[in-house]
mmCIF file of C-alpha atoms in Angstrom:
data_model
loop_
_atom_site.group_PDB
_atom_site.id
_atom_site.type_symbol
_atom_site.label_atom_id
_atom_site.label_comp_id
_atom_site.label_asym_id
_atom_site.label_seq_id
_atom_site.Cartn_x
_atom_site.Cartn_y
_atom_site.Cartn_z
ATOM 1 C CA MET A 163 -0.103 23.661 6.601
ATOM 2 C CA ILE A 164 0.260 24.869 3.340
ATOM 3 C CA ARG A 165 -2.627 27.396 1.622
ATOM 4 C CA PHE A 166 -2.544 28.448 -1.598
ATOM 5 C CA SER A 167 -5.134 31.087 -2.737
ATOM 6 C CA PRO A 168 -8.910 30.239 -4.198
ATOM 7 C CA THR A 169 -7.730 30.573 -7.957
ATOM 8 C CA GLU A 170 -3.845 30.452 -8.457
ATOM 9 C CA THR A 171 -1.795 27.913 -6.981
ATOM 10 C CA ILE A 172 1.195 27.070 -9.225
ATOM 11 C CA THR A 173 4.662 28.128 -7.592
ATOM 12 C CA ASP A 174 7.903 27.665 -8.902
ATOM 13 C CA THR A 175 9.229 25.982 -5.800
ATOM 14 C CA PHE A 176 8.299 22.345 -7.309
ATOM 15 C CA ARG A 177 11.694 22.115 -8.726
ATOM 16 C CA THR A 178 15.348 22.548 -8.187
ATOM 17 C CA ASN A 179 17.969 23.710 -10.653
ATOM 18 C CA GLU A 180 20.525 21.069 -8.443
ATOM 19 C CA LEU A 181 21.098 18.044 -11.146
ATOM 20 C CA ASN A 182 23.617 16.065 -8.959
ATOM 21 C CA PRO A 183 22.259 13.136 -6.665
ATOM 22 C CA VAL A 184 24.914 13.005 -4.566
ATOM 23 C CA ASN A 185 24.164 16.662 -3.549
ATOM 24 C CA HIS A 186 20.672 16.241 -3.047
ATOM 25 C CA LYS A 187 19.118 17.103 0.940
ATOM 26 C CA LYS A 188 16.629 18.514 3.112
ATOM 27 C CA ASP A 189 16.075 21.629 1.159
ATOM 28 C CA HIS A 190 15.356 19.932 -2.487
ATOM 29 C CA ASN A 191 12.697 17.250 -0.693
ATOM 30 C CA GLY A 192 9.594 17.514 -2.787
ATOM 31 C CA ARG A 193 11.505 19.036 -5.612
ATOM 32 C CA PHE A 194 11.805 17.502 -9.627
ATOM 33 C CA TYR A 195 15.088 17.250 -10.584
ATOM 34 C CA SER A 196 15.308 16.741 -14.486
ATOM 35 C CA ILE A 197 17.226 13.568 -15.730
ATOM 36 C CA SER A 198 18.788 13.780 -19.161
ATOM 37 C CA GLN A 199 17.980 11.524 -22.063
ATOM 38 C CA SER A 200 21.612 10.508 -21.940
ATOM 39 C CA VAL A 201 21.444 9.376 -18.438
ATOM 40 C CA LYS A 202 18.354 7.915 -18.400
ATOM 41 C CA LYS A 203 19.099 5.959 -21.878
ATOM 42 C CA GLN A 204 22.457 4.702 -20.072
ATOM 43 C CA LEU A 205 20.604 3.899 -16.488
ATOM 44 C CA PHE A 206 17.002 2.792 -17.340
ATOM 45 C CA ALA A 207 17.022 1.169 -20.742
ATOM 46 C CA GLY A 208 16.959 -1.942 -19.634
ATOM 47 C CA GLY A 209 14.336 -1.520 -16.599
ATOM 48 C CA GLY A 210 14.410 0.538 -13.395
ATOM 49 C CA LEU A 211 11.191 2.587 -14.076
ATOM 50 C CA PRO A 212 7.762 1.413 -13.242
ATOM 51 C CA LYS A 213 5.958 0.817 -16.710
ATOM 52 C CA GLU A 214 3.122 3.671 -15.495
ATOM 53 C CA TYR A 215 5.908 6.152 -14.615
ATOM 54 C CA LYS A 216 8.477 5.264 -17.914
ATOM 55 C CA GLU A 217 5.283 6.300 -20.431
ATOM 56 C CA LEU A 218 4.393 9.397 -18.625
ATOM 57 C CA SER A 219 8.063 10.557 -18.997
ATOM 58 C CA GLU A 220 7.736 9.415 -22.650
ATOM 59 C CA THR A 221 4.319 11.489 -22.854
ATOM 60 C CA LEU A 222 6.207 14.210 -20.787
ATOM 61 C CA ASN A 223 8.704 14.385 -22.952
ATOM 62 C CA GLY A 224 11.236 14.203 -20.239
ATOM 63 C CA LEU A 225 12.087 12.519 -17.287
ATOM 64 C CA SER A 226 11.875 14.294 -14.042
ATOM 65 C CA ILE A 227 12.026 12.539 -10.654
ATOM 66 C CA MET A 228 10.804 13.630 -7.122
ATOM 67 C CA VAL A 229 13.642 14.473 -4.515
ATOM 68 C CA ARG A 230 11.916 12.629 -1.515
ATOM 69 C CA LYS A 231 12.456 11.999 2.144
ATOM 70 C CA PRO A 232 13.302 8.489 1.631
ATOM 71 C CA ALA A 233 16.128 8.637 -0.698
ATOM 72 C CA ILE A 234 17.787 11.853 1.172
ATOM 73 C CA GLU A 235 17.932 9.428 3.907
ATOM 74 C CA LEU A 236 19.569 6.943 1.988
ATOM 75 C CA ILE A 237 21.903 9.643 0.312
ATOM 76 C CA THR A 238 22.852 11.000 3.332
ATOM 77 C CA TYR A 239 23.488 7.379 4.847
ATOM 78 C CA LEU A 240 25.603 6.725 1.781
ATOM 79 C CA ASN A 241 27.385 10.083 1.427
ATOM 80 C CA LYS A 242 28.623 9.515 5.006
ATOM 81 C CA THR A 243 29.715 5.391 4.997
ATOM 82 C CA ASN A 244 32.271 4.110 6.040
ATOM 83 C CA PHE A 245 33.800 1.550 3.076
ATOM 84 C CA ASP A 246 36.256 -0.094 5.468
ATOM 85 C CA ALA A 247 33.368 -1.677 7.582
ATOM 86 C CA PRO A 248 31.322 -4.641 5.747
ATOM 87 C CA VAL A 249 28.700 -3.515 3.323
ATOM 88 C CA THR A 250 25.543 -2.291 4.847
ATOM 89 C CA ARG A 251 22.128 -3.427 3.800
ATOM 90 C CA TYR A 252 19.401 -1.200 3.268
ATOM 91 C CA VAL A 253 15.609 -2.078 2.689
ATOM 92 C CA LEU A 254 13.083 0.342 1.270
ATOM 93 C CA TYR A 255 9.235 -0.862 2.046
ATOM 94 C CA GLY A 256 6.062 0.441 1.501
ATOM 95 C CA LYS A 257 2.661 -0.328 0.144
ATOM 96 C CA THR A 258 2.821 -1.028 -3.791
ATOM 97 C CA GLY A 259 2.318 2.006 -5.930
ATOM 98 C CA SER A 260 3.585 4.345 -3.327
ATOM 99 C CA GLY A 261 7.405 4.906 -4.835
ATOM 100 C CA LYS A 262 9.509 2.458 -3.780
ATOM 101 C CA SER A 263 10.864 1.706 -7.524
ATOM 102 C CA VAL A 264 11.119 5.657 -8.468
ATOM 103 C CA SER A 265 12.904 6.020 -4.774
ATOM 104 C CA MET A 266 15.409 3.270 -6.216
ATOM 105 C CA ALA A 267 15.925 4.971 -9.609
ATOM 106 C CA HIS A 268 17.001 7.923 -8.081
ATOM 107 C CA ILE A 269 19.405 5.834 -6.154
ATOM 108 C CA LEU A 270 20.542 4.180 -8.841
ATOM 109 C CA HIS A 271 21.778 8.125 -10.490
ATOM 110 C CA TYR A 272 23.462 8.897 -7.541
ATOM 111 C CA GLY A 273 25.635 5.606 -7.573
ATOM 112 C CA SER A 274 26.578 6.561 -11.287
ATOM 113 C CA SER A 275 27.228 9.980 -10.312
ATOM 114 C CA ALA A 276 29.175 9.385 -7.218
ATOM 115 C CA GLY A 277 31.564 6.519 -9.633
ATOM 116 C CA MET A 278 29.962 3.333 -8.515
ATOM 117 C CA VAL A 279 29.602 0.159 -10.354
ATOM 118 C CA LEU A 280 26.169 -0.126 -10.592
ATOM 119 C CA VAL A 281 24.379 -4.266 -10.358
ATOM 120 C CA HIS A 282 21.003 -3.407 -10.717
ATOM 121 C CA VAL A 283 17.745 -6.070 -10.955
ATOM 122 C CA PRO A 284 14.898 -3.661 -12.202
ATOM 123 C CA TRP A 285 12.841 -6.522 -10.866
ATOM 124 C CA VAL A 286 13.009 -9.713 -9.829
ATOM 125 C CA PRO A 287 9.629 -11.373 -10.348
ATOM 126 C CA ASN A 288 10.761 -11.237 -13.379
ATOM 127 C CA TRP A 289 12.422 -14.177 -12.749
ATOM 128 C CA VAL A 290 10.263 -15.732 -11.158
ATOM 129 C CA ARG A 291 6.916 -15.666 -12.423
ATOM 130 C CA PHE A 292 7.619 -14.245 -16.474
ATOM 131 C CA PRO A 293 10.677 -16.475 -17.059
ATOM 132 C CA LYS A 294 11.549 -16.347 -21.501
ATOM 133 C CA ASP A 295 13.716 -19.635 -20.967
ATOM 134 C CA CYS A 296 14.889 -21.492 -17.703
ATOM 135 C CA THR A 297 16.823 -25.032 -17.929
ATOM 136 C CA PRO A 298 19.120 -27.148 -16.135
ATOM 137 C CA SER A 299 22.183 -25.389 -15.107
ATOM 138 C CA VAL A 300 25.152 -27.014 -17.384
ATOM 139 C CA ILE A 301 27.659 -26.721 -14.028
ATOM 140 C CA HIS A 302 25.829 -26.646 -11.160
ATOM 141 C CA PRO A 303 23.438 -30.086 -10.543
ATOM 142 C CA ASN A 304 19.813 -29.251 -9.384
ATOM 143 C CA LYS A 305 20.210 -25.558 -10.444
ATOM 144 C CA TYR A 306 18.522 -23.873 -12.825
ATOM 145 C CA ASP A 307 19.693 -21.088 -15.611
ATOM 146 C CA HIS A 308 18.219 -18.703 -17.070
ATOM 147 C CA PRO A 309 19.903 -18.191 -20.635
ATOM 148 C CA ILE A 310 18.115 -15.459 -22.279
ATOM 149 C CA GLN A 311 17.075 -13.113 -19.281
ATOM 150 C CA SER A 312 20.744 -13.112 -18.554
ATOM 151 C CA VAL A 313 21.688 -12.175 -21.558
ATOM 152 C CA GLU A 314 19.895 -9.611 -21.390
ATOM 153 C CA TRP A 315 20.920 -8.900 -17.592
ATOM 154 C CA LEU A 316 24.858 -8.472 -18.858
ATOM 155 C CA LYS A 317 23.529 -6.150 -21.718
ATOM 156 C CA HIS A 318 21.996 -3.867 -19.175
ATOM 157 C CA PHE A 319 25.192 -4.472 -16.676
ATOM 158 C CA SER A 320 26.942 -3.057 -20.060
ATOM 159 C CA THR A 321 25.287 -0.444 -21.007
ATOM 160 C CA GLN A 322 24.699 0.936 -16.801
ATOM 161 C CA ASN A 323 28.628 0.726 -16.564
ATOM 162 C CA GLY A 324 30.235 0.886 -20.128
ATOM 163 C CA PRO A 325 32.515 4.001 -19.832
ATOM 164 C CA LEU A 326 33.063 3.087 -15.985
ATOM 165 C CA MET A 327 34.236 -0.231 -16.720
ATOM 166 C CA GLN A 328 36.438 0.559 -19.393
ATOM 167 C CA LYS A 329 38.108 3.236 -17.020
ATOM 168 C CA LEU A 330 38.800 0.738 -14.180
ATOM 169 C CA GLU A 331 39.970 -2.110 -16.578
ATOM 170 C CA LEU A 332 39.276 -4.839 -14.133
ATOM 171 C CA LYS A 333 40.417 -8.144 -14.843
ATOM 172 C CA THR A 334 39.477 -11.740 -13.921
ATOM 173 C CA THR A 335 41.451 -13.257 -11.041
ATOM 174 C CA GLU A 336 40.341 -16.800 -11.453
ATOM 175 C CA ASN A 337 40.527 -19.200 -14.707
ATOM 176 C CA TYR A 338 36.875 -20.268 -15.807
ATOM 177 C CA ALA A 339 36.525 -23.453 -17.715
ATOM 178 C CA TRP A 340 32.732 -23.278 -19.899
ATOM 179 C CA SER A 341 33.677 -26.083 -21.834
ATOM 180 C CA LYS A 342 36.308 -27.932 -23.007
ATOM 181 C CA ARG A 343 37.632 -25.588 -25.408
ATOM 182 C CA GLU A 344 36.171 -22.237 -24.354
ATOM 183 C CA ARG A 345 37.818 -20.901 -21.049
ATOM 184 C CA THR A 346 38.151 -17.271 -19.641
ATOM 185 C CA ALA A 347 41.897 -16.745 -18.413
ATOM 186 C CA ALA A 348 42.890 -15.517 -15.172
ATOM 187 C CA GLY A 349 43.982 -11.883 -15.990
ATOM 188 C CA SER A 350 41.286 -11.260 -18.888
ATOM 189 C CA PRO A 351 39.706 -8.132 -18.641
ATOM 190 C CA LEU A 352 36.388 -8.582 -17.310
ATOM 191 C CA SER A 353 34.795 -7.402 -20.784
ATOM 192 C CA GLU A 354 35.559 -10.477 -22.071
ATOM 193 C CA LEU A 355 33.525 -12.212 -19.417
ATOM 194 C CA ILE A 356 30.684 -10.263 -20.441
ATOM 195 C CA ASP A 357 30.915 -10.222 -23.614
ATOM 196 C CA LEU A 358 31.560 -14.299 -23.726
ATOM 197 C CA GLY A 359 28.184 -14.423 -22.003
ATOM 198 C CA MET A 360 25.972 -12.009 -23.868
ATOM 199 C CA ASN A 361 27.327 -14.117 -27.302
ATOM 200 C CA ARG A 362 26.656 -17.390 -25.870
ATOM 201 C CA ALA A 363 23.550 -17.601 -23.383
ATOM 202 C CA LYS A 364 24.734 -21.403 -22.957
ATOM 203 C CA TYR A 365 26.867 -20.280 -20.510
ATOM 204 C CA ALA A 366 25.367 -16.427 -19.566
ATOM 205 C CA THR A 367 23.769 -17.562 -16.257
ATOM 206 C CA ASN A 368 26.847 -18.505 -15.145
ATOM 207 C CA CYS A 369 28.940 -15.569 -16.324
ATOM 208 C CA VAL A 370 26.690 -13.081 -14.187
ATOM 209 C CA THR A 371 27.937 -15.662 -10.873
ATOM 210 C CA ALA A 372 31.297 -15.270 -11.988
ATOM 211 C CA LEU A 373 30.870 -11.046 -12.767
ATOM 212 C CA LEU A 374 29.246 -10.639 -9.229
ATOM 213 C CA GLY A 375 31.931 -12.530 -7.591
ATOM 214 C CA GLU A 376 34.735 -10.968 -9.747
ATOM 215 C CA LEU A 377 33.274 -7.334 -8.835
ATOM 216 C CA LYS A 378 33.109 -8.685 -5.003
ATOM 217 C CA LYS A 379 36.807 -9.204 -4.213
ATOM 218 C CA ALA A 380 37.350 -5.597 -6.888
ATOM 219 C CA ALA A 381 35.620 -4.148 -4.496
ATOM 220 C CA VAL A 382 37.307 -5.638 -1.529
ATOM 221 C CA SER A 383 40.797 -4.577 -3.034
ATOM 222 C CA LYS A 384 39.731 -0.905 -3.654
ATOM 223 C CA ARG A 385 39.636 -1.468 -7.508
ATOM 224 C CA CYS A 386 35.994 -0.025 -7.957
ATOM 225 C CA ARG A 387 33.310 0.718 -5.299
ATOM 226 C CA VAL A 388 30.105 -1.102 -6.164
ATOM 227 C CA LEU A 389 26.372 0.168 -5.624
ATOM 228 C CA VAL A 390 23.743 -2.651 -5.361
ATOM 229 C CA VAL A 391 20.490 -2.443 -6.138
ATOM 230 C CA ILE A 392 17.439 -5.001 -6.163
ATOM 231 C CA ASP A 393 14.076 -4.126 -7.022
ATOM 232 C CA GLY A 394 11.418 -7.094 -5.641
ATOM 233 C CA PHE A 395 14.216 -8.874 -3.640
ATOM 234 C CA ASN A 396 11.491 -10.269 -1.881
ATOM 235 C CA SER A 397 10.844 -12.219 -4.864
ATOM 236 C CA PHE A 398 14.034 -14.559 -4.401
ATOM 237 C CA PHE A 399 12.130 -16.327 -1.667
ATOM 238 C CA SER A 400 9.141 -16.957 -2.619
ATOM 239 C CA PRO A 401 7.524 -20.340 -2.257
ATOM 240 C CA LYS A 402 6.247 -20.379 -5.847
ATOM 241 C CA SER A 403 7.239 -19.718 -9.220
ATOM 242 C CA ARG A 404 6.136 -20.289 -13.254
ATOM 243 C CA VAL A 405 9.218 -22.674 -14.041
ATOM 244 C CA GLN A 406 8.150 -25.907 -14.279
ATOM 245 C CA ARG A 407 10.613 -29.413 -14.846
ATOM 246 C CA GLU A 408 9.689 -32.259 -17.407
ATOM 247 C CA ASP A 409 7.315 -33.897 -15.086
ATOM 248 C CA LYS A 410 5.630 -30.699 -14.140
ATOM 249 C CA SER A 411 6.703 -30.153 -10.752
ATOM 250 C CA MET A 412 7.485 -26.806 -9.261
ATOM 251 C CA VAL A 413 10.896 -25.341 -9.706
ATOM 252 C CA LEU A 414 11.407 -23.261 -6.384
ATOM 253 C CA PRO A 415 13.807 -19.760 -6.746
ATOM 254 C CA THR A 416 16.018 -20.812 -4.017
ATOM 255 C CA GLU A 417 17.045 -23.724 -7.201
ATOM 256 C CA PHE A 418 17.524 -20.724 -9.794
ATOM 257 C CA VAL A 419 21.532 -20.406 -10.289
ATOM 258 C CA LEU A 420 20.768 -16.184 -10.198
ATOM 259 C CA THR A 421 19.495 -16.902 -6.880
ATOM 260 C CA ASP A 422 22.838 -18.266 -5.254
ATOM 261 C CA ALA A 423 24.768 -15.607 -7.325
ATOM 262 C CA PHE A 424 22.689 -12.550 -5.921
ATOM 263 C CA LEU A 425 22.412 -13.577 -2.472
ATOM 264 C CA SER A 426 26.420 -13.942 -2.566
ATOM 265 C CA LEU A 427 26.505 -11.127 -3.367
ATOM 266 C CA THR A 428 24.275 -9.312 -0.912
ATOM 267 C CA ARG A 429 26.009 -11.268 2.162
ATOM 268 C CA ASN A 430 27.514 -8.532 4.867
ATOM 269 C CA ASP A 431 30.643 -10.400 4.262
ATOM 270 C CA TRP A 432 32.860 -7.608 1.691
ATOM 271 C CA ASN A 433 33.252 -3.942 1.829
ATOM 272 C CA ASN A 434 33.746 -1.183 -0.421
ATOM 273 C CA GLY A 435 30.009 -0.954 -1.126
ATOM 274 C CA ALA A 436 26.362 -0.716 -0.415
ATOM 275 C CA ILE A 437 23.681 -2.748 -0.665
ATOM 276 C CA VAL A 438 20.302 -1.486 -1.287
ATOM 277 C CA VAL A 439 17.053 -3.711 -1.751
ATOM 278 C CA SER A 440 13.438 -3.136 -2.221
ATOM 279 C CA VAL A 441 10.279 -5.638 -0.671
ATOM 280 C CA ASP A 442 7.164 -5.263 -1.795
ATOM 281 C CA ALA A 443 3.785 -7.297 -2.112
ATOM 282 C CA SER A 444 3.051 -7.523 -5.756
ATOM 283 C CA ALA A 445 6.673 -9.575 -5.990
ATOM 284 C CA HIS A 446 4.667 -12.207 -4.089
ATOM 285 C CA PRO A 447 1.661 -14.604 -5.129
ATOM 286 C CA SER A 448 -1.589 -13.023 -4.091
ATOM 287 C CA GLU A 449 -1.706 -14.850 -1.269
ATOM 288 C CA LEU A 450 1.335 -13.532 1.014
ATOM 289 C CA ARG A 451 0.031 -9.945 0.347
ATOM 290 C CA GLU A 452 -1.333 -9.329 4.230
ATOM 291 C CA SER A 453 1.637 -6.676 5.014
ATOM 292 C CA PRO A 454 4.335 -4.145 3.460
ATOM 293 C CA LEU A 455 6.320 -4.573 6.533
ATOM 294 C CA PRO A 456 9.998 -6.352 5.576
ATOM 295 C CA ARG A 457 9.689 -9.137 8.490
ATOM 296 C CA TYR A 458 6.146 -10.321 6.620
ATOM 297 C CA GLN A 459 7.678 -10.145 3.202
ATOM 298 C CA LEU A 460 11.260 -11.600 3.421
ATOM 299 C CA GLY A 461 9.694 -14.748 5.307
ATOM 300 C CA LYS A 462 12.126 -16.049 8.277
ATOM 301 C CA GLN A 463 14.631 -17.148 5.605
ATOM 302 C CA GLY A 464 14.770 -13.856 3.788
ATOM 303 C CA PHE A 465 14.731 -11.724 6.862
ATOM 304 C CA GLU A 466 17.855 -13.642 8.363
ATOM 305 C CA HIS A 467 20.016 -13.851 5.059
ATOM 306 C CA LEU A 468 19.652 -9.643 5.302
ATOM 307 C CA ASP A 469 19.581 -9.252 9.046
ATOM 308 C CA PRO A 470 20.892 -6.225 10.151
ATOM 309 C CA PHE A 471 19.678 -3.961 7.849
ATOM 310 C CA ILE A 472 18.172 -0.485 8.024
ATOM 311 C CA PRO A 473 14.819 -0.272 7.246
ATOM 312 C CA ILE A 474 13.812 2.527 5.259
ATOM 313 C CA GLU A 475 9.392 3.464 4.752
ATOM 314 C CA VAL A 476 8.374 5.100 1.803
ATOM 315 C CA PRO A 477 4.901 5.932 1.972
ATOM 316 C CA ASN A 478 2.492 8.022 0.471
ATOM 317 C CA TYR A 479 2.771 11.427 -0.648
ATOM 318 C CA SER A 480 3.716 14.353 2.357
ATOM 319 C CA GLU A 481 1.288 17.282 1.845
ATOM 320 C CA LYS A 482 3.962 19.071 0.406
ATOM 321 C CA GLU A 483 5.080 16.440 -2.133
ATOM 322 C CA PHE A 484 1.220 16.178 -3.086
ATOM 323 C CA HIS A 485 1.584 19.858 -4.105
ATOM 324 C CA SER A 486 4.405 19.490 -5.833
ATOM 325 C CA GLN A 487 3.880 16.518 -7.859
ATOM 326 C CA ILE A 488 -0.063 18.752 -8.647
ATOM 327 C CA ASP A 489 2.456 21.510 -10.067
ATOM 328 C CA TYR A 490 4.560 19.292 -11.957
ATOM 329 C CA TYR A 491 1.553 17.621 -13.659
ATOM 330 C CA ILE A 492 -0.089 20.906 -14.126
ATOM 331 C CA GLU A 493 2.958 22.529 -15.701
ATOM 332 C CA ARG A 494 3.373 19.645 -18.244
ATOM 333 C CA ASN A 495 0.009 20.206 -19.160
ATOM 334 C CA TRP A 496 -0.987 16.480 -17.932
ATOM 335 C CA LEU A 497 -3.168 18.175 -15.544
ATOM 336 C CA GLN A 498 -5.645 20.759 -16.907
ATOM 337 C CA GLN A 499 -8.718 20.879 -15.164
ATOM 338 C CA PRO A 500 -9.083 24.436 -13.808
ATOM 339 C CA LYS A 501 -10.450 23.043 -10.342
ATOM 340 C CA ALA A 502 -6.315 21.284 -9.893
ATOM 341 C CA ARG A 503 -5.116 24.817 -9.680
ATOM 342 C CA THR A 504 -7.606 25.754 -6.636
ATOM 343 C CA GLU A 505 -7.482 25.075 -2.630
ATOM 344 C CA ARG A 506 -10.563 23.178 -3.197
ATOM 345 C CA GLY A 507 -10.370 21.057 -6.580
ATOM 346 C CA ARG A 508 -6.613 19.901 -5.106
ATOM 347 C CA ALA A 509 -7.971 18.422 -1.169
ATOM 348 C CA GLU A 510 -10.441 16.370 -3.420
ATOM 349 C CA LEU A 511 -7.780 15.131 -5.502
ATOM 350 C CA SER A 512 -6.047 14.576 -1.967
ATOM 351 C CA PHE A 513 -9.030 13.099 -0.698
ATOM 352 C CA THR A 514 -9.998 10.480 -3.703
ATOM 353 C CA SER A 515 -6.226 9.567 -4.075
ATOM 354 C CA GLY A 516 -5.365 9.354 -0.445
ATOM 355 C CA ASN A 517 -2.552 10.897 -1.619
ATOM 356 C CA HIS A 518 -0.745 7.565 -3.160
ATOM 357 C CA PRO A 519 1.085 8.400 -5.752
ATOM 358 C CA LEU A 520 0.352 5.422 -8.250
ATOM 359 C CA SER A 521 -3.065 6.309 -7.179
ATOM 360 C CA LEU A 522 -2.933 9.884 -7.844
ATOM 361 C CA MET A 523 -0.938 9.465 -10.908
ATOM 362 C CA LYS A 524 -3.847 7.566 -12.580
ATOM 363 C CA LEU A 525 -6.540 9.816 -11.167
ATOM 364 C CA VAL A 526 -5.340 12.480 -13.198
ATOM 365 C CA ALA A 527 -4.530 10.690 -16.240
ATOM 366 C CA PRO A 528 -6.977 12.078 -19.286
ATOM 367 C CA TYR A 529 -7.782 8.571 -20.443
#
């Protein structure tokens, strides 16, 4: 058990100077590392940090992420991966608010630092429950496009991978016909495909599909290495959506072109990459939130799609992680009550929050 003096409990052991997540290991467990403003802007401008966490980082004038056991386990796997073998699927699971999205943000930073092309979906339910626009597909019969959100996703991809994509100089392997006049010829830079989608919302969803297919081929031919990171993956298999046809009948997520595209990418029929997804009860309707376990959250169809996969639980804070989090809040003057520096005060915070990360964040908030 970690013990503190009755009056003073802050230590200098809650931070690490190892800022490269590729090097994070067990020695860094429970310690915070800082992410520069430029990296934060590159990786998370289009999403990837929980709203409360992003707002807190802005309030505290800096983004820091705690190195936790689930991320260390995943980084260890990724560092030892045989990229000639079919892609391995990893599924992060745990209670809502336990830190899955923050662990995935850590893994995104890892992928970027390791020189991998990032294919990142910040939160699948945004396409299912909060569609900005959904129209019948211009190419696929009985399917539906997300024009506006596809444009946003392409911008997110471009921001995360811009410098790397310029360096890789990837080109299309197929001819794409968007209309009688508009085409993308084989051998064109992938940037042309991305630019077309960003400038022509009508074709954006199909540009996403084409881009993912091209990245898959590029990985197999060893022209790049791809890291797929999808938060709220189980929402692809949700029995409900807020998208309606003209006759008011519901469009299921399985009828989205984006669903087909990302399910194709998350099959293990390619190599030279890795796939990390999370499942979360909040990605489902309220009646499907009884268990956080992957089998329940994915359902039969989703579970069979990902099987075999490596499950990684994201639990509540350990005692060490709890004290590091409190030390961080105190250092940033977010938690100013003198009792928080005492063993008794911390015991109260631990008991009241249950060491649940989101509950603790809300509990110490000064408003």
